[in-house]
Tab-separated table of C-alpha atoms in Angstrom:
chain	number	residue	atom	x	y	z
A	200	MET	CA	0.038	-0.591	-0.240
A	201	ALA	CA	3.010	2.591	0.957
A	202	ILE	CA	4.309	1.698	-2.679
A	203	LEU	CA	1.379	2.562	-4.478
A	204	LEU	CA	1.038	5.625	-2.104
A	205	LEU	CA	4.224	6.582	-3.195
A	206	LEU	CA	4.123	5.766	-7.411
A	207	PHE	CA	0.506	7.784	-7.151
A	208	ILE	CA	2.254	10.787	-5.557
A	209	SER	CA	5.170	10.269	-7.810
A	210	VAL	CA	3.026	10.411	-11.407
A	211	ILE	CA	1.035	13.428	-10.310
A	212	VAL	CA	4.444	15.497	-9.233
A	213	PHE	CA	5.820	14.292	-12.834
A	214	LEU	CA	2.083	15.203	-14.404
A	215	ASN	CA	2.222	18.609	-13.050
A	216	LEU	CA	5.694	19.207	-14.047
A	217	ILE	CA	5.160	18.585	-17.538
A	218	ALA	CA	0.981	19.666	-18.079
A	219	PRO	CA	1.057	23.076	-20.086
A	220	THR	CA	0.099	26.225	-17.877
A	221	LYS	CA	-3.807	27.025	-18.535
A	222	VAL	CA	-5.091	30.816	-18.814
A	223	PHE	CA	-8.590	30.072	-18.545
A	224	SER	CA	-10.729	27.223	-17.049
A	225	GLU	CA	-13.909	26.999	-19.483
A	226	SER	CA	-15.916	25.061	-16.939
A	227	GLU	CA	-15.517	27.466	-13.566
A	228	ASN	CA	-15.879	30.483	-16.135
A	229	ARG	CA	-12.499	32.609	-14.693
A	230	ASN	CA	-8.921	33.524	-15.269
A	231	LEU	CA	-6.721	30.840	-13.784
A	232	GLU	CA	-3.999	31.742	-11.734
A	233	GLN	CA	-0.480	32.011	-13.459
A	234	MET	CA	3.137	31.798	-12.132
A	235	PRO	CA	4.052	34.782	-9.894
A	236	GLU	CA	6.887	36.581	-10.467
A	237	PHE	CA	9.915	35.743	-7.770
A	238	SER	CA	11.625	38.956	-6.194
A	239	LEU	CA	13.227	38.833	-2.806
A	240	ASP	CA	10.900	41.492	-1.450
A	241	SER	CA	7.842	39.493	-2.211
A	242	LEU	CA	9.137	36.300	-0.781
A	243	LEU	CA	9.638	38.009	2.717
A	244	SER	CA	6.561	39.635	2.654
A	245	GLY	CA	5.334	36.098	2.184
A	246	LYS	CA	3.022	37.273	-0.919
A	247	PHE	CA	5.560	34.951	-3.269
A	248	THR	CA	4.416	31.740	-1.578
A	249	SER	CA	1.018	32.879	-1.044
A	250	ASN	CA	0.436	33.202	-4.726
A	251	TYR	CA	2.674	30.968	-5.880
A	252	GLU	CA	-0.210	27.811	-3.905
A	253	LYS	CA	-3.072	29.642	-5.734
A	254	TYR	CA	-0.847	28.950	-8.694
A	255	VAL	CA	-0.062	25.311	-7.662
A	256	SER	CA	-3.889	24.829	-6.662
A	257	ASP	CA	-5.081	26.679	-10.017
A	258	GLN	CA	-3.124	24.645	-12.359
A	259	PHE	CA	-3.104	21.127	-10.710
A	260	ALA	CA	-3.192	17.821	-12.875
A	261	PHE	CA	-6.839	17.041	-13.692
A	262	ARG	CA	-8.237	19.973	-11.626
A	263	ASP	CA	-12.057	19.633	-12.972
A	264	VAL	CA	-11.763	15.976	-12.025
A	265	TRP	CA	-11.012	16.443	-8.388
A	266	ILE	CA	-13.593	18.996	-7.964
A	267	GLY	CA	-16.168	16.963	-9.851
A	268	VAL	CA	-15.112	13.979	-7.502
A	269	LYS	CA	-15.635	15.984	-4.215
A	270	SER	CA	-18.560	17.520	-5.654
A	271	ASP	CA	-20.160	14.003	-6.033
A	272	THR	CA	-18.458	13.014	-2.732
A	273	ASP	CA	-19.758	15.727	-0.692
A	274	ARG	CA	-23.389	15.208	-2.532
A	275	ALA	CA	-22.831	11.603	-1.679
A	276	MET	CA	-22.551	12.704	2.527
A	277	GLY	CA	-25.740	14.837	1.967
A	278	LYS	CA	-24.223	18.020	1.981
A	279	LYS	CA	-26.309	20.869	0.521
A	280	GLU	CA	-24.185	23.956	0.005
A	281	SER	CA	-20.877	24.282	-1.763
A	282	ASN	CA	-18.870	27.637	-2.020
A	283	GLY	CA	-21.938	30.033	-0.875
A	284	VAL	CA	-23.997	27.941	-3.398
A	285	TYR	CA	-27.414	25.744	-2.182
A	286	LEU	CA	-28.074	22.225	-3.739
A	287	GLY	CA	-32.114	23.554	-3.978
A	288	LYS	CA	-35.436	21.472	-5.082
A	289	ASP	CA	-35.585	20.556	-8.468
A	290	GLY	CA	-31.955	20.684	-9.939
A	291	TYR	CA	-32.064	24.613	-8.715
A	292	LEU	CA	-28.976	25.820	-7.655
A	293	ILE	CA	-29.132	29.161	-5.200
A	294	GLN	CA	-26.622	31.539	-4.408
A	295	GLN	CA	-26.882	33.271	-0.722
A	296	PHE	CA	-27.684	36.422	-0.137
A	297	THR	CA	-24.655	38.034	2.225
A	298	PRO	CA	-26.259	41.362	3.961
A	299	PRO	CA	-24.109	44.446	3.845
A	300	ALA	CA	-21.169	45.273	5.987
A	301	LYS	CA	-22.454	48.631	8.450
A	302	GLY	CA	-22.142	51.422	6.445
A	303	GLU	CA	-22.063	49.785	3.071
A	304	MET	CA	-25.591	50.358	2.547
A	305	GLU	CA	-25.238	54.335	3.680
A	306	ALA	CA	-22.523	54.745	1.440
A	307	ARG	CA	-24.260	53.684	-1.551
A	308	ILE	CA	-26.840	56.170	-1.268
A	309	GLU	CA	-25.032	58.930	-0.444
A	310	ALA	CA	-23.611	58.488	-4.023
A	311	ILE	CA	-27.350	58.223	-5.198
A	312	HIS	CA	-28.148	61.092	-3.437
A	313	ALA	CA	-24.841	63.025	-5.097
A	314	PHE	CA	-25.533	61.879	-8.618
A	315	ASP	CA	-29.744	63.315	-8.427
A	316	ASP	CA	-28.192	66.693	-6.915
A	317	ALA	CA	-26.087	66.535	-10.084
A	318	THR	CA	-28.599	65.988	-12.594
A	319	PRO	CA	-31.551	67.473	-11.293
A	320	ALA	CA	-34.064	67.206	-14.437
A	321	LEU	CA	-33.370	63.640	-15.098
A	322	HIS	CA	-36.435	61.674	-13.595
A	323	LYS	CA	-35.016	58.546	-11.809
A	324	TYR	CA	-35.804	54.787	-11.511
A	325	VAL	CA	-34.351	52.541	-9.337
A	326	MET	CA	-35.067	48.928	-9.594
A	327	LEU	CA	-33.210	46.127	-7.130
A	328	ALA	CA	-33.832	42.735	-8.450
A	329	PRO	CA	-34.111	40.184	-5.880
A	330	THR	CA	-32.708	36.777	-5.883
A	331	ALA	CA	-33.652	33.264	-6.545
A	332	VAL	CA	-33.208	32.731	-2.399
A	333	THR	CA	-35.998	35.353	-1.664
A	334	VAL	CA	-38.494	34.753	-4.913
A	335	LEU	CA	-37.535	30.865	-5.136
A	336	LYS	CA	-37.348	30.283	-1.336
A	337	GLU	CA	-39.437	27.016	-1.404
A	338	LYS	CA	-36.639	25.493	-3.030
A	339	LEU	CA	-34.410	25.815	-0.340
A	340	PRO	CA	-32.554	23.275	1.051
A	341	ALA	CA	-34.433	22.454	4.953
A	342	TYR	CA	-33.113	25.156	7.212
A	343	ALA	CA	-31.048	27.056	4.529
A	344	PRO	CA	-31.343	31.283	5.916
A	345	ASP	CA	-32.596	33.448	3.128
A	346	GLY	CA	-30.948	36.369	4.197
A	347	ASP	CA	-33.846	38.373	4.560
A	348	GLU	CA	-33.322	40.666	1.026
A	349	LEU	CA	-36.717	41.815	1.071
A	350	ALA	CA	-35.387	44.210	4.334
A	351	TYR	CA	-32.735	45.313	3.007
A	352	LEU	CA	-34.834	46.219	-0.569
A	353	ASP	CA	-37.571	48.018	2.117
A	354	GLU	CA	-34.427	49.868	3.779
A	355	VAL	CA	-33.619	51.141	0.306
A	356	ARG	CA	-36.361	52.378	-1.080
A	357	GLN	CA	-36.833	54.517	2.230
A	358	ALA	CA	-33.616	55.930	2.030
A	359	LEU	CA	-33.859	56.919	-1.589
A	360	PRO	CA	-34.647	60.681	-1.879
A	361	GLY	CA	-38.270	61.148	-2.989
A	362	ASP	CA	-37.830	62.219	-6.363
A	363	ILE	CA	-36.394	58.734	-7.468
A	364	GLY	CA	-38.934	56.142	-8.449
A	365	PHE	CA	-38.658	52.639	-6.488
A	366	VAL	CA	-39.356	49.384	-8.806
A	367	ASP	CA	-40.482	46.844	-6.769
A	368	VAL	CA	-40.635	44.014	-9.123
A	369	TYR	CA	-40.652	41.236	-5.889
A	370	PRO	CA	-44.323	40.908	-6.017
A	371	ALA	CA	-44.576	40.479	-9.478
A	372	LEU	CA	-41.929	37.450	-9.800
A	373	TYR	CA	-43.058	35.848	-6.910
A	374	ASP	CA	-46.402	35.654	-8.029
A	375	GLY	CA	-44.953	33.953	-11.321
A	376	ARG	CA	-42.696	32.007	-9.336
A	377	GLU	CA	-44.182	28.642	-10.993
A	378	GLN	CA	-42.759	29.578	-14.726
A	379	ALA	CA	-38.959	29.579	-15.337
A	380	LEU	CA	-38.345	33.391	-14.000
A	381	TYR	CA	-34.206	31.995	-12.354
A	382	TYR	CA	-31.710	29.809	-14.553
A	383	ARG	CA	-31.114	27.133	-12.387
A	384	THR	CA	-27.434	26.650	-13.162
A	385	ASP	CA	-27.226	30.699	-12.718
A	386	HIS	CA	-27.712	33.838	-10.857
A	387	HIS	CA	-29.764	35.736	-13.806
A	388	TRP	CA	-33.247	35.771	-14.106
A	389	THR	CA	-34.445	34.447	-16.826
A	390	THR	CA	-35.768	36.206	-20.369
A	391	ALA	CA	-39.331	35.741	-19.165
A	392	GLY	CA	-38.120	37.112	-15.817
A	393	ALA	CA	-36.555	40.103	-17.418
A	394	TYR	CA	-40.212	40.262	-19.355
A	395	TYR	CA	-41.739	40.321	-15.365
A	396	ALA	CA	-39.619	43.038	-14.458
A	397	TYR	CA	-39.764	45.313	-17.815
A	398	ARG	CA	-43.516	45.493	-17.190
A	399	GLU	CA	-43.431	46.678	-13.910
A	400	LEU	CA	-41.290	49.427	-14.815
A	401	CYS	CA	-43.449	50.597	-17.407
A	402	LYS	CA	-46.037	50.927	-14.847
A	403	GLN	CA	-44.109	52.805	-12.869
A	404	MET	CA	-42.836	55.326	-15.783
A	405	GLY	CA	-46.220	55.454	-17.170
A	406	ILE	CA	-45.785	53.803	-20.768
A	407	ALA	CA	-47.985	50.663	-22.061
A	408	PRO	CA	-45.906	47.604	-22.317
A	409	LYS	CA	-45.902	45.463	-25.027
A	410	GLY	CA	-47.821	42.109	-24.388
A	411	GLU	CA	-46.277	38.974	-24.869
A	412	GLU	CA	-48.354	38.454	-28.073
A	413	ASP	CA	-46.276	41.070	-29.400
A	414	PHE	CA	-43.199	38.464	-29.615
A	415	ASN	CA	-41.951	35.282	-30.930
A	416	VAL	CA	-40.225	33.448	-28.001
A	417	ARG	CA	-37.121	31.557	-29.881
A	418	GLN	CA	-35.319	29.018	-27.829
A	419	VAL	CA	-31.441	29.049	-28.909
A	420	THR	CA	-29.515	26.667	-26.753
A	421	ASP	CA	-30.848	24.131	-24.003
A	422	GLU	CA	-27.104	23.825	-23.027
A	423	PHE	CA	-26.457	26.230	-20.462
A	424	TYR	CA	-23.923	25.777	-17.674
A	425	GLY	CA	-24.444	28.820	-15.916
A	426	SER	CA	-22.448	30.857	-13.110
A	427	LEU	CA	-23.463	29.222	-9.879
A	428	TYR	CA	-22.361	25.846	-12.027
A	429	SER	CA	-19.170	27.063	-12.217
A	430	LYS	CA	-18.608	28.322	-8.893
A	431	SER	CA	-20.369	25.844	-6.519
A	432	GLY	CA	-18.855	22.625	-8.354
A	433	PHE	CA	-22.081	21.201	-8.105
A	434	ARG	CA	-22.424	18.485	-11.136
A	435	HIS	CA	-24.831	16.218	-12.850
A	436	ILE	CA	-27.308	19.499	-13.283
A	437	GLN	CA	-29.479	19.671	-16.057
A	438	PRO	CA	-28.373	22.539	-18.155
A	439	ASP	CA	-30.300	25.545	-18.678
A	440	ARG	CA	-32.667	26.991	-21.961
A	441	ILE	CA	-31.658	30.360	-23.094
A	442	GLU	CA	-35.041	32.034	-24.657
A	443	LEU	CA	-35.359	35.169	-26.936
A	444	TYR	CA	-38.236	37.293	-26.594
A	445	LEU	CA	-38.219	38.935	-30.781
A	446	PRO	CA	-40.345	41.341	-31.051
A	447	LYS	CA	-43.056	40.479	-34.306
A	448	ASP	CA	-42.534	44.203	-35.802
A	449	GLU	CA	-38.761	44.436	-35.387
A	450	GLY	CA	-37.365	47.248	-36.690
A	451	LYS	CA	-33.745	49.037	-37.453
A	452	ILE	CA	-31.296	48.820	-34.185
A	453	ALA	CA	-28.075	50.032	-34.313
A	454	VAL	CA	-25.953	48.909	-31.004
A	455	GLU	CA	-22.234	50.500	-30.811
A	456	TYR	CA	-19.633	49.194	-28.432
A	457	ALA	CA	-18.273	52.165	-27.696
A	458	ASP	CA	-15.256	50.359	-26.060
A	459	GLU	CA	-14.278	48.140	-29.314
A	460	GLY	CA	-15.265	50.743	-31.705
A	461	ARG	CA	-17.921	48.465	-33.628
A	462	THR	CA	-21.177	48.843	-34.424
A	463	SER	CA	-23.833	45.894	-34.420
A	464	ASP	CA	-27.450	45.729	-36.522
A	465	SER	CA	-28.567	43.238	-33.484
A	466	LEU	CA	-29.099	43.485	-29.571
A	467	TYR	CA	-27.525	39.816	-29.601
A	468	GLU	CA	-24.593	38.194	-30.137
A	469	MET	CA	-25.313	34.952	-31.217
A	470	ALA	CA	-21.372	33.288	-31.993
A	471	ASN	CA	-21.370	33.255	-28.154
A	472	LEU	CA	-24.177	30.520	-27.416
A	473	HIS	CA	-20.975	28.145	-28.838
A	474	LYS	CA	-18.745	29.620	-25.497
A	475	LYS	CA	-19.277	28.760	-21.898
A	476	ASP	CA	-21.036	31.979	-20.955
A	477	LYS	CA	-24.054	31.648	-23.058
A	478	TYR	CA	-25.355	34.740	-21.612
A	479	THR	CA	-23.261	36.960	-23.044
A	480	VAL	CA	-25.656	36.109	-25.999
A	481	PHE	CA	-27.323	39.665	-24.522
A	482	LEU	CA	-25.749	42.767	-26.012
A	483	ASN	CA	-22.368	40.970	-26.001
A	484	GLY	CA	-22.264	40.909	-22.421
A	485	ASN	CA	-20.971	43.510	-20.257
A	486	HIS	CA	-19.215	46.657	-21.476
A	487	GLY	CA	-18.547	50.613	-19.980
A	488	LEU	CA	-20.696	51.620	-22.782
A	489	VAL	CA	-22.673	50.551	-25.106
A	490	LYS	CA	-25.144	53.021	-27.117
A	491	ILE	CA	-28.600	51.882	-28.776
A	492	LYS	CA	-30.402	53.472	-32.074
A	493	THR	CA	-33.930	52.519	-32.794
A	494	ASN	CA	-36.193	53.720	-35.339
A	495	ARG	CA	-38.088	55.404	-33.008
A	496	SER	CA	-38.524	59.251	-34.033
A	497	ASP	CA	-40.132	60.547	-30.771
A	498	GLY	CA	-36.531	61.479	-29.651
A	499	LYS	CA	-36.828	59.668	-25.932
A	500	LYS	CA	-33.220	58.695	-24.502
A	501	LEU	CA	-32.939	56.558	-21.837
A	502	LEU	CA	-29.938	55.955	-19.751
A	503	VAL	CA	-29.286	52.694	-17.711
A	504	VAL	CA	-26.651	52.186	-15.377
A	505	LYS	CA	-26.537	48.769	-14.297
A	506	ASP	CA	-25.442	45.474	-13.668
A	507	SER	CA	-25.925	42.230	-15.786
A	508	TYR	CA	-29.581	41.115	-15.134
A	509	ALA	CA	-30.209	44.540	-17.273
A	510	ASN	CA	-28.277	42.743	-20.538
A	511	SER	CA	-31.472	40.799	-20.669
A	512	MET	CA	-34.261	43.114	-20.235
A	513	ILE	CA	-33.242	46.306	-22.136
A	514	PRO	CA	-33.935	44.811	-26.072
A	515	PHE	CA	-37.501	45.267	-24.260
A	516	LEU	CA	-36.970	49.133	-23.815
A	517	THR	CA	-35.986	49.794	-27.204
A	518	LYS	CA	-39.468	49.585	-28.458
A	519	HIS	CA	-40.048	52.845	-26.031
A	520	PHE	CA	-37.162	54.944	-26.833
A	521	GLY	CA	-35.024	55.840	-29.406
A	522	GLU	CA	-31.863	55.939	-27.450
A	523	ILE	CA	-30.352	54.265	-25.079
A	524	TYR	CA	-27.267	54.546	-23.246
A	525	VAL	CA	-26.059	51.909	-21.170
A	526	VAL	CA	-23.207	52.377	-18.595
A	527	ASP	CA	-21.404	49.975	-16.598
A	528	LEU	CA	-19.675	51.462	-13.767
A	529	ARG	CA	-16.862	48.679	-13.352
A	530	TYR	CA	-15.540	49.707	-16.441
A	531	TYR	CA	-16.901	52.890	-17.667
A	532	GLU	CA	-14.450	56.281	-16.406
A	533	GLU	CA	-16.037	59.257	-17.560
A	534	ASN	CA	-18.220	62.004	-16.710
A	535	LEU	CA	-21.786	60.619	-16.507
A	536	ALA	CA	-23.409	63.846	-15.760
A	537	ALA	CA	-21.836	65.599	-18.848
A	538	LEU	CA	-22.765	62.072	-20.681
A	539	VAL	CA	-26.485	62.873	-19.146
A	540	GLN	CA	-26.327	66.664	-20.576
A	541	GLU	CA	-24.703	66.309	-23.845
A	542	HIS	CA	-26.930	63.863	-25.183
A	543	GLU	CA	-30.149	65.390	-23.721
A	544	ILE	CA	-30.994	62.496	-21.855
A	545	ARG	CA	-34.474	62.501	-19.738
A	546	ASP	CA	-34.727	59.203	-17.965
A	547	MET	CA	-32.700	56.816	-16.029
A	548	LEU	CA	-32.934	53.767	-14.910
A	549	LEU	CA	-30.600	52.130	-12.384
A	550	LEU	CA	-30.923	48.386	-12.345
A	551	TYR	CA	-28.742	45.962	-9.771
A	552	ASN	CA	-29.844	42.421	-8.229
A	553	ILE	CA	-29.190	43.055	-4.727
A	554	ASN	CA	-26.589	41.067	-4.286
A	555	THR	CA	-24.801	43.198	-6.787
A	556	PHE	CA	-25.413	46.021	-5.441
A	557	PHE	CA	-23.943	45.480	-2.141
A	558	GLU	CA	-20.902	43.733	-3.158
A	559	ASP	CA	-19.801	45.745	-5.980
A	560	PRO	CA	-18.149	48.974	-4.991
A	561	SER	CA	-18.230	50.094	-8.121
A	562	ILE	CA	-21.859	52.051	-7.733
A	563	MET	CA	-20.240	54.744	-5.542
A	564	ASN	CA	-18.756	55.563	-8.764
A	565	LEU	CA	-21.940	57.690	-9.573
A	566	SER	CA	-20.626	60.531	-6.916
A	567	GLU	CA	-17.031	60.342	-8.822
A	568	LEU	CA	-18.271	60.976	-12.162
A	569	ILE	CA	-20.015	64.121	-11.670
A	570	GLU	CA	-16.634	66.535	-11.849
């Protein structure tokens, strides 16, 4: 037995030595740690050894196989949580909600206040989408806490300036929860979930939403394994379908990706359906600034400040605005107030899922992009 163990260890060490370094993990949908640069300072500070440990872990031979073995072992032992993701009923992977640390909510609200003061003529709406841990709480494992997202949503609503409209989409999503409003393997809502949210936004903005009969629903893939599948390590789960709601009266559209310097005639990047992250079929993923022009001639313009939840909802809004400016504060560094003024934008939607709203500090850039 000792000889077999030594032989196994030797083979693994040999394979790790000869295996080529990988840059990206398709199964985990993330960049892998690379060999850290050695220096005496980094060694003495402990930074080199820490980064080298991450490098060895990420580049370990047959990493995906070992992750699968661990996942299968955990499931056999009855474990229902991995890396902040619950294994719920009906094959749903559901991300935990982590309440914000003290002062984080106040800092975000202050940033919104500052931008509101700098753009008084801009009509603003805030939509913080609850996640599956709240809407589909019946699918959580026994005794799994839901984190009380609704209490924090209500705190944000009460703290917002009075002239900002808060779009509460929870009641509509909860009432429609028997439909597939969230992906099983991904943290986003489905296109159907985005449609429910779109209708609630229209009510708040005083515009008539398009009915479901105005769209052709087209399934473009049934092989989508999303972010929670990658993050959790849980395997042997059925993939998701992605559907597009294509308007029957589809008109011409121009989608300009400012960071890439190119323009497309479609809101959908169909080639991305052949990639791991198939959700990027919507607006080609996340970009600092995307300018959308439609065939509407009434001059209505909308600014959307958002996370990736907005990507599948924005196509519905193109039927109501001639121009839509989509800004992701994680990648946008220009003067946002100047953008509003330059293009004479009169309406703004801030759309985040509540997890991202509290976890991503870039939302506080709102108070910095007004110089």
